[in-house]
């Protein structure tokens, strides 16, 4: 059985069930698997013939063995992953992998739908009640709310920055009701995330059984390793070691960490391109070795990536033998050379983002939205710097549906992005949400009043 340790090393290791239920470790560290299971050569060869849900079950099984039966995991994956994952060719061997076909039209459905089902089952088996506390910059909130809606024994509270989410993103979370409550904060995403993190570490709130569905929860990362294997298996001969290039539009770096776990488990990858918007603290860190948070984070059109201090950076540093605490202070320096060989980090500003949407539409009739465009521009930047990779299979992740950002996409391409069923009819549903200023004491009082049993 694979156990999980905290990146701060201040608490004993736990099993996967406890890691999922706790979210953040009590020492404010993030859980990491004590061993990353290796995918067998046989699995790498068979991967291309497996459906997405079959592949997910194969990859997740070593982590969950001993917690769920294989039958339960198979059923869970089959239920969670019932939508298509198109690989859209842009040119040559360059593709966009559309992770935007789930029920809330963002890639966060992949993790949220797994977590909703896994946590629902754990709560049923282990008893008690769980409160999922989530800060969102737009898409996590709706994915989590949709995935946990109606799950018995679990209540969800979503905090979102009122001025930073689009109308559609807000409507997706505020029109559900039932066990899902939402609060609009007057601050920024980073403020929401800071409140949530502080609540997790607050001993006065331990009676509440709080857990997180943010990417601080390892339950977000494990399922996010699957689509890397899926995409690579469809475009390259990974069974014979053929390597691919990925480009990942990144904010909190949970998506990228899923890819890093896939690489650790044996997926052949030349390079992970990590593309941020103007919040470029990680590209600068990789270049200079100096880490400076961006406070407050910059507001960019790829709003789900407006993050000035990504929580998963501590995991990346840990993966390369270093240690970073939750405030962003490096306690031990990681192997920066190895990191530089595996990763190519680049920052793409809003102007380049818009230009990329325009160009990819005009030249190839492929519609991107701001996040996917940041990823695509990152891939182009990598290929122009490393032209020897131009013939390799390259996969850029499209993390949201263009219809989530209709104004930008329409202004740039002149096209109305087609509305997927997931987003239809939202604007006519009644919305319900609370409002709060960024004030920890008020937030804590609200939690105790609403969620203490
Ligand atoms: C959350 C999100 C991202 C960033 O993912 P991280 O795991 O935080 O790096 C990118 N694009 C979209 C559309 C998102 O919702």
Coordinates of C-alpha atoms and ligand atoms in Angstrom, one line a residue:
X1 CA 0.0 0.0 0.0
X2 CA 1.3 3.5 -0.9
X3 CA 1.4 5.9 2.0
X4 CA 1.5 9.7 1.8
X5 CA 3.9 12.0 3.5
X6 CA 3.6 15.8 4.1
X7 CA 6.0 18.1 2.2
X8 CA 6.7 19.8 5.6
X9 CA 7.6 16.4 7.1
X10 CA 5.9 17.4 10.4
X11 CA 3.3 14.7 10.7
X12 CA 3.3 10.9 10.3
X13 CA 2.5 9.3 6.9
X14 CA -1.2 8.5 6.2
X15 CA -3.1 6.2 3.9
X16 CA -4.8 7.4 0.7
X17 CA -8.2 7.6 2.4
X18 CA -6.9 9.9 5.1
X19 CA -5.0 12.0 2.7
X20 CA -8.2 12.5 0.6
X21 CA -10.3 13.2 3.7
X22 CA -7.8 15.7 5.2
X23 CA -6.9 17.6 2.1
X24 CA -4.0 19.5 3.7
X25 CA -1.8 17.9 6.3
X26 CA -2.0 19.2 9.8
X27 CA 1.5 20.8 9.5
X28 CA 0.2 22.8 6.5
X29 CA 2.3 20.7 4.2
X30 CA 0.9 18.9 1.1
X31 CA 0.6 15.2 0.8
X32 CA 2.9 13.3 -1.6
X33 CA 3.0 9.6 -2.4
X34 CA 5.9 7.9 -0.7
X35 CA 6.4 5.9 -3.9
X36 CA 5.1 6.6 -7.4
X37 CA 4.0 3.3 -8.9
X38 CA 5.7 2.4 -12.2
X39 CA 3.5 1.7 -15.2
X40 CA 4.4 -1.7 -16.6
X41 CA 5.7 -1.9 -20.2
X42 CA 2.6 -4.0 -20.8
X43 CA 0.3 -1.2 -19.7
X44 CA 2.2 1.3 -21.8
X45 CA 1.7 -1.0 -24.8
X46 CA -2.0 -1.7 -24.1
X47 CA -2.8 1.9 -23.2
X48 CA -3.9 2.9 -26.7
X49 CA -6.5 0.1 -26.8
X50 CA -8.0 1.0 -23.4
X51 CA -11.0 3.4 -23.0
X52 CA -10.3 6.4 -20.9
X53 CA -12.1 5.0 -17.8
X54 CA -10.3 1.6 -18.2
X55 CA -6.9 3.5 -18.3
X56 CA -7.9 5.6 -15.3
X57 CA -8.6 2.5 -13.3
X58 CA -5.3 0.9 -14.3
X59 CA -3.3 3.9 -13.3
X60 CA -5.2 4.7 -10.1
X61 CA -5.3 1.1 -8.8
X62 CA -1.9 1.0 -7.1
X63 CA -2.8 4.1 -5.1
X64 CA -6.2 2.8 -4.1
X65 CA -5.6 -0.9 -3.6
X66 CA -6.5 -1.7 0.0
X67 CA -8.9 1.2 0.2
X68 CA -11.4 0.3 -2.6
X69 CA -11.9 -3.0 -4.3
X70 CA -11.0 -3.1 -8.0
X71 CA -14.6 -3.5 -8.9
X72 CA -15.5 -0.4 -7.0
X73 CA -12.7 1.6 -8.6
X74 CA -13.7 0.3 -12.1
X75 CA -17.3 1.4 -11.6
X76 CA -16.2 4.7 -10.1
X77 CA -14.0 5.5 -13.1
X78 CA -16.7 4.4 -15.6
X79 CA -19.2 6.6 -14.0
X80 CA -16.9 9.6 -13.7
X81 CA -15.4 9.5 -17.2
X82 CA -18.4 9.2 -19.5
X83 CA -17.5 12.1 -21.8
X84 CA -15.2 12.4 -24.9
X85 CA -11.6 13.6 -24.8
X86 CA -10.9 14.9 -28.3
X87 CA -7.4 15.2 -29.6
X88 CA -7.7 18.0 -32.2
X89 CA -5.0 18.3 -34.8
X90 CA -3.8 21.8 -35.4
X91 CA -0.8 21.1 -37.7
X92 CA 1.7 18.4 -38.4
X93 CA 1.9 16.3 -35.1
X94 CA 0.8 19.2 -33.0
X95 CA -2.5 18.7 -31.2
X96 CA -4.8 20.3 -28.7
X97 CA -6.2 17.8 -26.2
X98 CA -9.7 19.1 -25.3
X99 CA -10.3 18.5 -21.6
X100 CA -13.4 20.7 -21.8
X101 CA -16.1 18.2 -22.5
X102 CA -17.2 17.4 -19.0
X103 CA -20.3 18.6 -17.2
X104 CA -18.8 22.0 -16.2
X105 CA -16.7 22.4 -19.4
X106 CA -13.3 22.6 -17.7
X107 CA -10.5 20.1 -17.1
X108 CA -11.3 20.3 -13.4
X109 CA -14.1 17.9 -14.0
X110 CA -11.6 15.1 -14.3
X111 CA -10.4 15.4 -10.8
X112 CA -13.6 16.7 -9.2
X113 CA -15.7 13.8 -10.5
X114 CA -13.2 11.3 -9.2
X115 CA -13.0 13.0 -5.8
X116 CA -16.8 13.4 -5.4
X117 CA -17.3 9.7 -5.9
X118 CA -14.2 8.6 -3.9
X119 CA -15.0 10.9 -0.9
X120 CA -18.7 10.1 -1.0
X121 CA -17.7 6.4 -0.6
X122 CA -15.1 7.0 2.1
X123 CA -17.6 9.0 4.1
X124 CA -20.2 6.4 3.8
X125 CA -17.8 3.6 4.9
X126 CA -16.0 5.5 7.6
X127 CA -19.0 7.5 8.9
X128 CA -19.3 11.1 9.9
X129 CA -19.9 14.2 7.8
X130 CA -17.5 16.2 5.7
X131 CA -17.4 19.8 4.8
X132 CA -15.6 20.5 1.5
X133 CA -14.2 24.0 1.7
X134 CA -13.0 25.3 -1.7
X135 CA -11.5 28.5 -2.9
X136 CA -12.0 29.1 -6.6
X137 CA -10.6 31.4 -9.3
X138 CA -13.5 30.3 -11.5
X139 CA -13.5 26.7 -12.5
X140 CA -12.8 24.6 -9.5
X141 CA -15.9 25.9 -7.7
X142 CA -18.2 24.8 -10.5
X143 CA -16.5 21.5 -11.1
X144 CA -16.5 20.6 -7.4
X145 CA -20.1 21.8 -6.8
X146 CA -21.3 19.8 -9.7
X147 CA -19.4 16.7 -8.7
X148 CA -20.4 16.8 -5.0
X149 CA -24.0 17.9 -5.6
X150 CA -26.4 15.6 -3.7
X151 CA -23.6 13.4 -2.3
X152 CA -24.9 12.3 1.2
X153 CA -22.8 13.2 4.2
X154 CA -20.9 15.9 2.4
X155 CA -21.6 19.7 2.3
X156 CA -19.7 22.1 0.0
X157 CA -18.8 25.7 0.7
X158 CA -17.2 27.6 -2.3
X159 CA -15.5 30.9 -1.9
X160 CA -15.0 33.0 -5.0
X161 CA -13.6 36.5 -5.8
X162 CA -16.7 38.4 -7.1
X163 CA -14.8 40.6 -9.5
X164 CA -12.6 37.8 -11.0
X165 CA -15.0 35.2 -12.3
X166 CA -17.1 35.4 -15.4
X167 CA -20.9 35.5 -15.3
X168 CA -21.1 32.0 -16.6
X169 CA -18.6 30.7 -14.1
X170 CA -20.5 32.3 -11.3
X171 CA -23.9 31.0 -12.5
X172 CA -22.5 27.5 -12.7
X173 CA -21.9 27.4 -8.9
X174 CA -24.6 29.6 -7.6
X175 CA -27.6 28.0 -9.3
X176 CA -27.2 24.5 -7.8
X177 CA -28.4 24.8 -4.2
X178 CA -29.0 21.6 -2.1
X179 CA -25.7 20.8 -0.3
X180 CA -23.7 23.4 -2.2
X181 CA -23.3 26.9 -0.7
X182 CA -21.4 29.8 -2.3
X183 CA -19.9 33.0 -0.9
X184 CA -18.7 35.9 -3.0
X185 CA -15.6 37.5 -1.5
X186 CA -14.7 41.1 -2.1
X187 CA -11.0 40.2 -2.5
X188 CA -8.9 38.2 -4.9
X189 CA -8.5 34.5 -5.5
X190 CA -5.3 34.5 -3.3
X191 CA -7.3 36.0 -0.5
X192 CA -9.9 33.2 -0.8
X193 CA -7.2 30.6 -0.8
X194 CA -5.5 32.1 2.2
X195 CA -8.7 32.0 4.2
X196 CA -9.4 28.4 3.3
X197 CA -5.8 27.4 4.2
X198 CA -6.0 29.1 7.5
X199 CA -9.2 27.5 8.4
X200 CA -7.7 24.0 7.7
X201 CA -4.9 24.7 10.1
X202 CA -7.1 26.3 12.8
X203 CA -7.4 24.0 15.8
X204 CA -10.7 25.7 16.8
X205 CA -12.2 24.3 13.6
X206 CA -11.1 20.7 14.0
X207 CA -14.5 19.5 15.1
X208 CA -15.9 20.5 11.7
X209 CA -14.2 17.8 9.5
X210 CA -13.1 20.2 6.9
X211 CA -11.5 18.9 3.7
X212 CA -10.4 20.6 0.6
X213 CA -11.1 20.0 -3.1
X214 CA -8.5 22.5 -4.1
X215 CA -5.4 21.2 -5.7
X216 CA -3.8 21.0 -2.3
X217 CA -5.8 17.7 -2.0
X218 CA -3.8 14.9 -3.5
X219 CA -7.1 13.5 -4.8
X220 CA -6.9 16.2 -7.4
X221 CA -3.5 15.3 -8.7
X222 CA -3.8 11.5 -9.0
X223 CA -6.6 11.5 -11.6
X224 CA -4.9 14.4 -13.4
X225 CA -2.1 12.1 -14.4
X226 CA -4.3 9.9 -16.5
X227 CA -5.0 12.2 -19.4
X228 CA -1.3 12.6 -20.1
X229 CA -1.0 8.8 -20.6
X230 CA -4.2 8.8 -22.6
X231 CA -3.1 11.6 -25.0
X232 CA 0.4 10.3 -25.5
X233 CA -0.8 6.7 -26.1
X234 CA -3.1 8.0 -28.9
X235 CA -0.4 10.0 -30.7
X236 CA 2.9 8.2 -30.1
X237 CA 4.3 4.7 -29.8
X238 CA 4.8 5.0 -26.0
X239 CA 5.0 1.2 -25.7
X240 CA 8.3 1.5 -27.6
X241 CA 9.5 4.5 -25.7
X242 CA 8.5 7.2 -28.1
X243 CA 8.5 10.5 -26.3
X244 CA 6.1 13.4 -26.5
X245 CA 6.0 17.1 -25.5
X246 CA 3.2 18.5 -23.4
X247 CA 2.3 22.1 -22.8
X248 CA 0.2 22.9 -19.7
X249 CA -1.4 26.3 -19.1
X250 CA -0.7 26.7 -15.3
X251 CA -1.9 28.6 -12.3
X252 CA -1.7 26.6 -9.1
X253 CA 0.3 23.9 -10.9
X254 CA -2.0 21.0 -10.0
X255 CA -2.5 20.1 -13.6
X256 CA 1.3 20.1 -14.2
X257 CA 1.9 18.0 -11.1
X258 CA -0.5 15.3 -12.5
X259 CA 1.8 15.2 -15.6
X260 CA 4.9 15.0 -13.4
X261 CA 3.4 12.0 -11.6
X262 CA 2.8 10.4 -15.0
X263 CA 6.4 11.0 -16.0
X264 CA 7.6 9.6 -12.7
X265 CA 5.6 6.5 -13.3
X266 CA 7.3 6.0 -16.6
X267 CA 5.5 8.0 -19.3
X268 CA 8.1 8.9 -22.0
X269 CA 8.1 12.7 -22.2
X270 CA 10.7 15.0 -23.7
X271 CA 9.7 18.1 -21.9
X272 CA 6.8 19.6 -20.0
X273 CA 6.2 23.1 -21.1
X274 CA 4.6 25.1 -18.3
X275 CA 2.9 28.2 -19.5
X276 CA 1.7 30.9 -17.2
X277 CA 0.0 34.2 -17.9
X278 CA 1.6 37.4 -16.7
X279 CA 1.8 35.9 -13.2
X280 CA 5.3 34.7 -14.0
X281 CA 6.7 33.8 -10.5
X282 CA 7.4 30.3 -11.5
X283 CA 9.1 30.9 -14.9
X284 CA 11.3 33.5 -13.1
X285 CA 12.1 31.1 -10.3
X286 CA 13.2 28.4 -12.8
X287 CA 15.3 30.9 -14.6
X288 CA 16.9 32.6 -11.5
X289 CA 16.6 30.2 -8.6
X290 CA 15.0 33.1 -6.7
X291 CA 11.4 32.7 -5.7
X292 CA 9.3 35.8 -5.2
X293 CA 5.5 35.6 -4.9
X294 CA 3.4 38.1 -6.8
X295 CA 1.2 39.9 -4.3
X296 CA -1.4 40.8 -5.2
X297 CA -1.6 38.5 -8.2
X298 CA -2.2 40.2 -11.6
X299 CA -5.6 40.1 -13.3
X300 CA -5.3 38.4 -16.7
X301 CA -8.0 37.2 -19.2
X302 CA -7.0 33.6 -18.4
X303 CA -8.6 34.2 -15.0
X304 CA -8.3 30.7 -13.6
X305 CA -4.5 31.1 -13.7
X306 CA -4.3 34.4 -11.8
X307 CA -2.2 32.9 -9.0
X308 CA 0.7 34.8 -7.4
X309 CA 1.9 31.9 -5.1
X310 CA 0.9 28.5 -6.5
X311 CA 0.2 26.0 -3.8
X312 CA 1.6 23.0 -5.8
X313 CA 5.1 24.6 -6.1
X314 CA 5.9 23.0 -2.8
X315 CA 5.2 19.6 -4.4
X316 CA 7.4 20.4 -7.4
X317 CA 10.2 21.4 -5.2
X318 CA 9.7 18.3 -3.2
X319 CA 9.8 16.1 -6.3
X320 CA 13.3 17.5 -7.0
X321 CA 14.7 16.9 -3.6
X322 CA 14.1 20.4 -2.1
X323 CA 11.7 21.7 0.5
X324 CA 9.5 24.8 0.4
X325 CA 7.1 25.7 3.2
X326 CA 3.6 27.0 2.8
X327 CA 4.7 30.6 2.9
X328 CA 7.0 30.0 -0.1
X329 CA 10.3 30.0 1.8
X330 CA 12.8 27.5 0.4
X331 CA 14.1 25.5 3.3
X332 CA 16.1 23.3 1.0
X333 CA 17.1 23.9 -2.5
X334 CA 15.9 21.4 -5.1
X335 CA 18.0 20.1 -8.1
X336 CA 17.4 23.1 -10.3
X337 CA 19.5 21.6 -13.2
X338 CA 17.2 18.5 -13.3
X339 CA 14.1 20.7 -13.1
X340 CA 15.4 22.8 -16.0
X341 CA 16.0 19.7 -18.1
X342 CA 12.5 18.4 -17.6
X343 CA 10.5 21.7 -17.7
X344 CA 10.4 24.6 -20.0
X345 CA 8.6 27.5 -18.3
X346 CA 7.3 30.5 -20.1
X347 CA 5.1 33.5 -19.3
X348 CA 2.5 34.7 -21.9
X349 CA 0.9 38.1 -21.5
X350 CA -2.7 39.0 -22.5
X351 CA -1.7 40.5 -25.8
X352 CA 0.1 37.3 -26.8
X353 CA -2.8 35.3 -25.6
X354 CA -5.3 37.2 -27.8
X355 CA -2.9 37.1 -30.7
X356 CA -2.7 33.3 -30.3
X357 CA -6.4 32.8 -30.3
X358 CA -6.7 34.9 -33.4
X359 CA -3.9 33.2 -35.3
X360 CA -4.8 29.6 -34.4
X361 CA -8.4 30.4 -35.5
X362 CA -7.4 32.2 -38.8
X363 CA -4.7 29.7 -39.8
X364 CA -6.2 26.4 -38.6
X365 CA -9.8 27.0 -37.7
X366 CA -9.2 25.7 -34.3
X367 CA -11.0 27.6 -31.5
X368 CA -9.0 28.2 -28.3
X369 CA -10.0 30.2 -25.2
X370 CA -7.5 32.2 -23.1
X371 CA -6.1 29.4 -21.0
X372 CA -5.6 27.0 -23.9
X373 CA -4.1 29.9 -25.9
X374 CA -1.5 30.4 -23.2
X375 CA -0.6 26.7 -23.4
X376 CA -0.4 26.9 -27.2
X377 CA 1.7 30.0 -27.2
X378 CA 4.0 28.3 -24.7
X379 CA 4.3 25.3 -27.0
X380 CA 5.2 27.6 -29.9
X381 CA 7.8 29.4 -27.8
X382 CA 9.3 26.0 -26.8
X383 CA 9.5 24.8 -30.4
X384 CA 11.1 28.0 -31.7
X385 CA 13.7 27.7 -29.0
X386 CA 14.2 23.9 -29.5
X387 CA 13.5 23.3 -33.2
X388 CA 14.8 19.7 -33.0
X389 CA 11.4 18.8 -31.4
X390 CA 9.3 20.1 -34.3
X391 CA 8.7 16.6 -35.6
X392 CA 7.7 15.2 -32.3
X393 CA 4.1 14.5 -31.1
X394 CA 3.2 17.6 -29.1
X395 CA 0.1 18.0 -27.0
X396 CA -1.2 21.3 -25.7
X397 CA -4.0 21.1 -23.1
X398 CA -7.2 23.0 -23.7
X399 CA -8.5 23.4 -20.1
X400 CA -11.8 25.2 -20.7
X401 CA -14.5 25.4 -23.3
X402 CA -14.4 28.6 -25.4
X403 CA -18.0 29.2 -24.6
X404 CA -16.9 29.9 -21.0
X405 CA -15.3 33.1 -22.3
X406 CA -17.7 34.1 -25.1
X407 CA -16.8 37.9 -25.1
X408 CA -13.1 37.4 -25.6
X409 CA -13.5 34.7 -28.2
X410 CA -16.2 36.5 -30.1
X411 CA -14.2 39.8 -30.2
X412 CA -11.0 38.1 -31.4
X413 CA -12.3 35.6 -33.9
X414 CA -15.7 37.1 -34.9
X415 CA -17.2 33.7 -34.1
X416 CA -19.8 32.9 -31.4
X417 CA -18.4 29.8 -29.6
X418 CA -21.0 27.1 -29.7
X419 CA -22.7 26.6 -26.3
X420 CA -22.2 23.0 -25.0
X421 CA -25.2 21.5 -23.2
X422 CA -23.3 22.0 -19.9
X423 CA -23.6 25.7 -20.1
X424 CA -27.1 26.0 -21.7
X425 CA -29.9 27.7 -19.8
X426 CA -27.7 28.9 -16.9
X427 CA -28.6 32.6 -17.2
X428 CA -32.3 32.0 -16.5
X429 CA -31.8 29.9 -13.3
X430 CA -32.0 31.8 -10.0
X431 CA -28.7 32.4 -8.2
X432 CA -28.1 32.2 -4.5
X433 CA -24.8 33.3 -2.8
X434 CA -23.7 35.0 0.3
X435 CA -21.2 37.9 0.5
X436 CA -18.3 38.5 2.7
X437 CA -15.3 40.8 3.1
X438 CA -11.8 39.2 3.4
X439 CA -11.8 38.9 7.2
X440 CA -10.7 35.6 8.8
X441 CA -12.6 36.1 12.1
X442 CA -15.9 36.7 10.2
X443 CA -15.2 33.7 8.0
X444 CA -14.5 31.5 11.0
X445 CA -17.6 32.7 12.8
X446 CA -19.6 31.8 9.8
X447 CA -18.1 28.3 9.6
X448 CA -18.8 27.6 13.3
X449 CA -22.4 28.9 13.0
X450 CA -23.2 27.0 9.9
X451 CA -21.2 23.8 10.0
X452 CA -20.5 22.8 13.6
X453 CA -22.6 19.9 14.7
Ligands
LIG1 C1 -7.7 25.8 -12.9 C2 -7.4 26.1 -14.4 C3 -6.1 26.2 -14.9 C4 -4.9 26.1 -14.0 O1 -4.7 24.8 -13.5 P1 -3.7 24.6 -12.3 O2 -3.8 23.1 -11.9 O3 -4.2 25.5 -11.2 O4 -2.4 25.0 -12.8 C5 -6.0 26.4 -16.2 N1 -7.1 26.5 -17.0 C6 -8.3 26.5 -16.6 C7 -9.5 26.7 -17.5 C8 -8.6 26.3 -15.2 O5 -9.8 26.2 -14.8

